[in-house]
Coordinates of C-alpha atoms and ligand atoms in Angstrom, one line a residue:
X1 CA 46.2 18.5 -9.6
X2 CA 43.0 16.7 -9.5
X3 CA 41.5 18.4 -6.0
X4 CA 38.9 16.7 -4.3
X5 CA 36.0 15.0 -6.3
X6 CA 33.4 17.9 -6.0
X7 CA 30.6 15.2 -6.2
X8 CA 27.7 16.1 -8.6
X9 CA 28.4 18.3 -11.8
X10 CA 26.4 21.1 -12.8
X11 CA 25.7 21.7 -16.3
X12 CA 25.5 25.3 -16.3
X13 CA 27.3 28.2 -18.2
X14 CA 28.8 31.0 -16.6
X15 CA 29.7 34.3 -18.0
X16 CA 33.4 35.7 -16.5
X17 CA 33.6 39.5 -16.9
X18 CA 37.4 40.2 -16.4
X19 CA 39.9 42.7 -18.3
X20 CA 43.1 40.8 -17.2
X21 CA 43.8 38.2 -19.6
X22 CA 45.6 35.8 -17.7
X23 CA 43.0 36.1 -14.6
X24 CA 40.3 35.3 -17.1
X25 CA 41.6 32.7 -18.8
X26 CA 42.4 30.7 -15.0
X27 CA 39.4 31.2 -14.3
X28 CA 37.9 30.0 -17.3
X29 CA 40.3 26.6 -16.9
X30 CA 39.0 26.1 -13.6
X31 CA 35.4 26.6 -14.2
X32 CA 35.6 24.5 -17.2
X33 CA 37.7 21.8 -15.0
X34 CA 34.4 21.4 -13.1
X35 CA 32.0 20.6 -16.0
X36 CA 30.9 24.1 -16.5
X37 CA 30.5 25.9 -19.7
X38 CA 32.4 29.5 -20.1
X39 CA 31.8 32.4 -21.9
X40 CA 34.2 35.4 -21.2
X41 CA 34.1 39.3 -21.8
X42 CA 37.3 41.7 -21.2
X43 CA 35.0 44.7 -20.5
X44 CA 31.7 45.6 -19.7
X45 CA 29.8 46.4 -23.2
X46 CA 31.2 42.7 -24.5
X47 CA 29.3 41.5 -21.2
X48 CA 26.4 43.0 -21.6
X49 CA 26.2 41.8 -25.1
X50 CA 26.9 38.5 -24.6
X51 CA 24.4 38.7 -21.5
X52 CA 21.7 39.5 -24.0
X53 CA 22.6 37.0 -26.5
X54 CA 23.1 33.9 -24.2
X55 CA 21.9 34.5 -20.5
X56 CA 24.4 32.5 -18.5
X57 CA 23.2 30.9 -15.3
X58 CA 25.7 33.1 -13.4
X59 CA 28.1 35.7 -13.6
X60 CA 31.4 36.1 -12.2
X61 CA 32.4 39.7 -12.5
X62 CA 35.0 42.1 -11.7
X63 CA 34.2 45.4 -10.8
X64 CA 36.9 47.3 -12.3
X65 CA 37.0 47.3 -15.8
X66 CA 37.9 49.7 -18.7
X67 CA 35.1 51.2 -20.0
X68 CA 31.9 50.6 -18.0
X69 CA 32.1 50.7 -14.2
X70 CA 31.1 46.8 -13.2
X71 CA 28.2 48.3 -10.6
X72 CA 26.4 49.7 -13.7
X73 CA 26.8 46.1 -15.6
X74 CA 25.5 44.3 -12.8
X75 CA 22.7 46.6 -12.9
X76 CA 22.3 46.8 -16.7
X77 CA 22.5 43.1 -16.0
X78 CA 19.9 42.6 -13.3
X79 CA 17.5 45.2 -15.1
X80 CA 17.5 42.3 -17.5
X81 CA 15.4 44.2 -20.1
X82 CA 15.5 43.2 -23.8
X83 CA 16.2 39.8 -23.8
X84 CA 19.3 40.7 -21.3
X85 CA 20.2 37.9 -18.7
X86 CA 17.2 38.1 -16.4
X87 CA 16.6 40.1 -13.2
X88 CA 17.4 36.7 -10.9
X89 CA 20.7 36.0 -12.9
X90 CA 23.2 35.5 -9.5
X91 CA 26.2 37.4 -9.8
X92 CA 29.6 36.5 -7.8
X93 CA 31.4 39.7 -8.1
X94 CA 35.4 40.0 -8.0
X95 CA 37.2 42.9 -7.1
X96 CA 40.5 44.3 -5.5
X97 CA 39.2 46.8 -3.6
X98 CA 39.4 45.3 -0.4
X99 CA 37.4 47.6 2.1
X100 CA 34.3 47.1 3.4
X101 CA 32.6 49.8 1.8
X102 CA 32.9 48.4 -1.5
X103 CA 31.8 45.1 -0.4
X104 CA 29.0 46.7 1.1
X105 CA 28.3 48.8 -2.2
X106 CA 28.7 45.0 -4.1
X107 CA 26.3 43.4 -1.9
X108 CA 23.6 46.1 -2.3
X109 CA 23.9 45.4 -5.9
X110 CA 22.2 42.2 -4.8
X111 CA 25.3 40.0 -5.8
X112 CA 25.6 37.0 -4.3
X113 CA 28.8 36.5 -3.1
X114 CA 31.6 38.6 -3.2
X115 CA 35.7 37.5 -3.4
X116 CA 38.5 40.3 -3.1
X117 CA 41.6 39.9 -5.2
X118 CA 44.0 37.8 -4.6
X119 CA 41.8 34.9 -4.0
X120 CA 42.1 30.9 -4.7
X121 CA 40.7 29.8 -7.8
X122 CA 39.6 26.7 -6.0
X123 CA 37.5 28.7 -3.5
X124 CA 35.7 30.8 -6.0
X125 CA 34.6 27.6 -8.0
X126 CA 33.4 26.4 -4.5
X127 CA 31.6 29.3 -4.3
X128 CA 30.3 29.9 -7.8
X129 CA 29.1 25.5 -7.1
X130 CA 27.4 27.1 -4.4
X131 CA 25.2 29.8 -5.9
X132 CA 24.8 27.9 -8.8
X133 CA 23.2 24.5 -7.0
X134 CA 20.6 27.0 -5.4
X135 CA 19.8 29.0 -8.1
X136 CA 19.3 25.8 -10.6
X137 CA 17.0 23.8 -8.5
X138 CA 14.2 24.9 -10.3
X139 CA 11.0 23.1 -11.1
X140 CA 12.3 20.6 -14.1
X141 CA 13.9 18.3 -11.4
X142 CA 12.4 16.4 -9.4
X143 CA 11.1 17.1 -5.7
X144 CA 13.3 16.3 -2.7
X145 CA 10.7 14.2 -1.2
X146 CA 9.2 12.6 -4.1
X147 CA 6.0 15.0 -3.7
X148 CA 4.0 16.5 -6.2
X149 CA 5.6 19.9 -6.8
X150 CA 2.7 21.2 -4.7
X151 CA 3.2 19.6 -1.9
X152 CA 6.5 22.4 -1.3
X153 CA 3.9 25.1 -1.1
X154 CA 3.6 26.8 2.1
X155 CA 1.2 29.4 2.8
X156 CA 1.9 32.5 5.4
X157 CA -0.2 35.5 6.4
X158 CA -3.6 34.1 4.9
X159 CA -2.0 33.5 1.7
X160 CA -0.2 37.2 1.6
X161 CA 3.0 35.3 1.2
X162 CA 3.2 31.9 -0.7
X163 CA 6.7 29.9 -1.2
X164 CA 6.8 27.0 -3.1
X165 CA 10.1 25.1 -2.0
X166 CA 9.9 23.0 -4.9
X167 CA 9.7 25.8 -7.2
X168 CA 11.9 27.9 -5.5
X169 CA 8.9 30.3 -6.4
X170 CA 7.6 33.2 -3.8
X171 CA 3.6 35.0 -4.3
X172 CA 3.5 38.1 -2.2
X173 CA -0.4 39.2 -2.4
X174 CA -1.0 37.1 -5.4
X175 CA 1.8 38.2 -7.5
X176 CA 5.2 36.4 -8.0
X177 CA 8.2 38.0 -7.2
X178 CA 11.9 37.5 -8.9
X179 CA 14.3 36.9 -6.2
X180 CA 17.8 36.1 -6.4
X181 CA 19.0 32.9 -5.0
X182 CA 20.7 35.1 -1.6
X183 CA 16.9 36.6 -1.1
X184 CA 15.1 33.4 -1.8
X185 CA 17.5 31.4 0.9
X186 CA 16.1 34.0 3.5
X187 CA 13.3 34.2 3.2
X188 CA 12.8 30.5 2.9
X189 CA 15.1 30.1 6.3
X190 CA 12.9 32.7 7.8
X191 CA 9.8 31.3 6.9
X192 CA 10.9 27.7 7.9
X193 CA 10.0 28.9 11.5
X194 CA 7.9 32.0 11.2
X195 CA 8.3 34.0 14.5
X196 CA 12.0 32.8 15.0
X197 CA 14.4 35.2 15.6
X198 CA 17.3 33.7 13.4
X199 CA 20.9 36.5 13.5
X200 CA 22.6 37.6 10.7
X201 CA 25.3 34.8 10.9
X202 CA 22.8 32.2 11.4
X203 CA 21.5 33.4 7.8
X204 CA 24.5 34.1 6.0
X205 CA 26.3 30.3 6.7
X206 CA 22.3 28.9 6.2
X207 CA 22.1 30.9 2.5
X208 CA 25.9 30.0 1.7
X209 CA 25.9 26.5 2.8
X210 CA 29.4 27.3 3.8
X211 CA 31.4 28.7 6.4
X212 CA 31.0 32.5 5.3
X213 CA 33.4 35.4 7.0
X214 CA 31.0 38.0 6.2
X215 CA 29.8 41.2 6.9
X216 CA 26.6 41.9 9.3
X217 CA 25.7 44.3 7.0
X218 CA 25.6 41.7 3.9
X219 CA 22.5 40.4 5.2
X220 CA 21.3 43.8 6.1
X221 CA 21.7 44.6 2.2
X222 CA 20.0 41.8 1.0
X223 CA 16.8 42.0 3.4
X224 CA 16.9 45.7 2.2
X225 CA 17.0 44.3 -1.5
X226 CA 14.0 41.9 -0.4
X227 CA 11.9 44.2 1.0
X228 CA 11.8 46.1 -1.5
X229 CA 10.2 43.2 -3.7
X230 CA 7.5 41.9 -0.9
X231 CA 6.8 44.9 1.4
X232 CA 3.9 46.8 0.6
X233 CA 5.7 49.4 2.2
X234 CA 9.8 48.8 2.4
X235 CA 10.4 51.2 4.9
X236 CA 7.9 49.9 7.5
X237 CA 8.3 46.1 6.9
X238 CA 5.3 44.0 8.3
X239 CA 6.6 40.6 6.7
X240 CA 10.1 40.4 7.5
X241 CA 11.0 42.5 11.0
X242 CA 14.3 43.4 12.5
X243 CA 15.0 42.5 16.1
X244 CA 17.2 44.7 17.4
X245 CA 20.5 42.9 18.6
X246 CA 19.0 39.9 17.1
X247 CA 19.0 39.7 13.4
X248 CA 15.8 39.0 11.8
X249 CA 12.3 37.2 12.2
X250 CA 8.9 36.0 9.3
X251 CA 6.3 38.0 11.3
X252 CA 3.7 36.4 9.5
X253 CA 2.2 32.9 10.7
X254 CA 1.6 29.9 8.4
X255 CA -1.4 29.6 7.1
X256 CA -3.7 25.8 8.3
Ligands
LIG1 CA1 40.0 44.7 -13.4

């Protein structure tokens, strides 16, 4: 069954972390349907090993497996130490546990997307399309509006925050920061209209591109997760501020 024609292809490689056989290997023939390149691991030490030896452009990875809890491999992946896949690497983590608390606890991870078990192939390679066409638009290609790649750079706070769209690159007080694609999409929505109060819904389907039956508290994790990388101080934000019954606002202006 041919599906619809998913429009442009994405060369990318993603890694599948999954001890059932059969799951892995349908997912590995549906990713690779779509152009993409697979690599697969049945449990967590093979992951992190491949990880290290080729960093994929995204992981797909279940959260119970045999010998290493998948929360500590997407950590051990994130920490990205020697060599290892690379503190921004997205992550679209699988799992049967179905309650909310352990999508929470997946979404604190800083993964970008989550899917419970059962789930469509189809949908997760809509998904894993997703993450990956925001996460690969990266400074090689060429500029949505035929600019220079410095004509995406935006200024906020008298230069305390920089984003560079082109780039997909953020400067908080000088200094770049790694951010994955879920904390780069809000904080580039927020700062698209600094002082705009835009709700956690409004994010989530903005990030996403897609319809998204989420969680409030997915956003909540991931603002938590971006804090941490551009506050001065995380617990009293002065860049990104909560509105209560509202969702979330840039506080700083953009810079002349
Ligand atoms: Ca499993």
């Amino acid at each position: 069954m041919g599906g619809d024609e998913g429009g442009d292809e994405l060369a990318a490689t993603v890694l599948v972390v999954e001890d059932e056989l059969k799951l892995r290997e349908l997912l590995r023939a549906y990713l690779e349907r779509d152009g993409l390149a697979v690599l697969s691991a049945g449990t967590g030490a093979e992951a992190l090993d491949i990880a290290a030896k080729a960093p994929p452009d995204l992981v797909v990875l279940d959260l119970g497996l045999p010998d290493i809890p998948g929360e500590e491999v997407a950590r051990e992946l994130r920490r990205g130490g020697s060599g290892g896949a690379g503190r921004n690497v997205p992550i679209l983590i699988l799992t049967a546990k179905a309650d909310e608390e352990d999508r929470v606890k997946g979404l604190e991870l800083g993964a970008d997307d989550y899917v419970t078990k059962p789930f469509s192939p189809r949908e997760l390679v809509l998904r894993v399309q997703a993450i990956l066409r925001r996460s690969l638009s990266q400074p090689g290609q060429t500029g949505r509006r035929g600019e220079g790649e410095r004509g995406d750079r935006m200024s906020f706070g008298e230069g305390e925050l920089i984003l560079d769209e082109g780039r997909r690159e953020a400067l908080v007080r000088g200094a770049p920061v790694d951010l994955t694609p879920t904390e780069w999409g809000i904080l580039s929505a927020l700062a698209s209209r600094p002082g705009r109060v835009y709700s956690r819904y409004e994010l989530l389907n903005r990030v996403r591109g897609y319809e998204y039956a989420g969680y409030d508290r997915t956003v909540d994790s991931h603002v938590k997760n971006l804090r941490r990388k551009i506050e001065a101080d995380p617990r009293s934000p002065r860049l990104v501020l909560t509105v209560l019954g509202g969702g979330y606002r840039l506080a700083v202006r953009r810079d002349v």
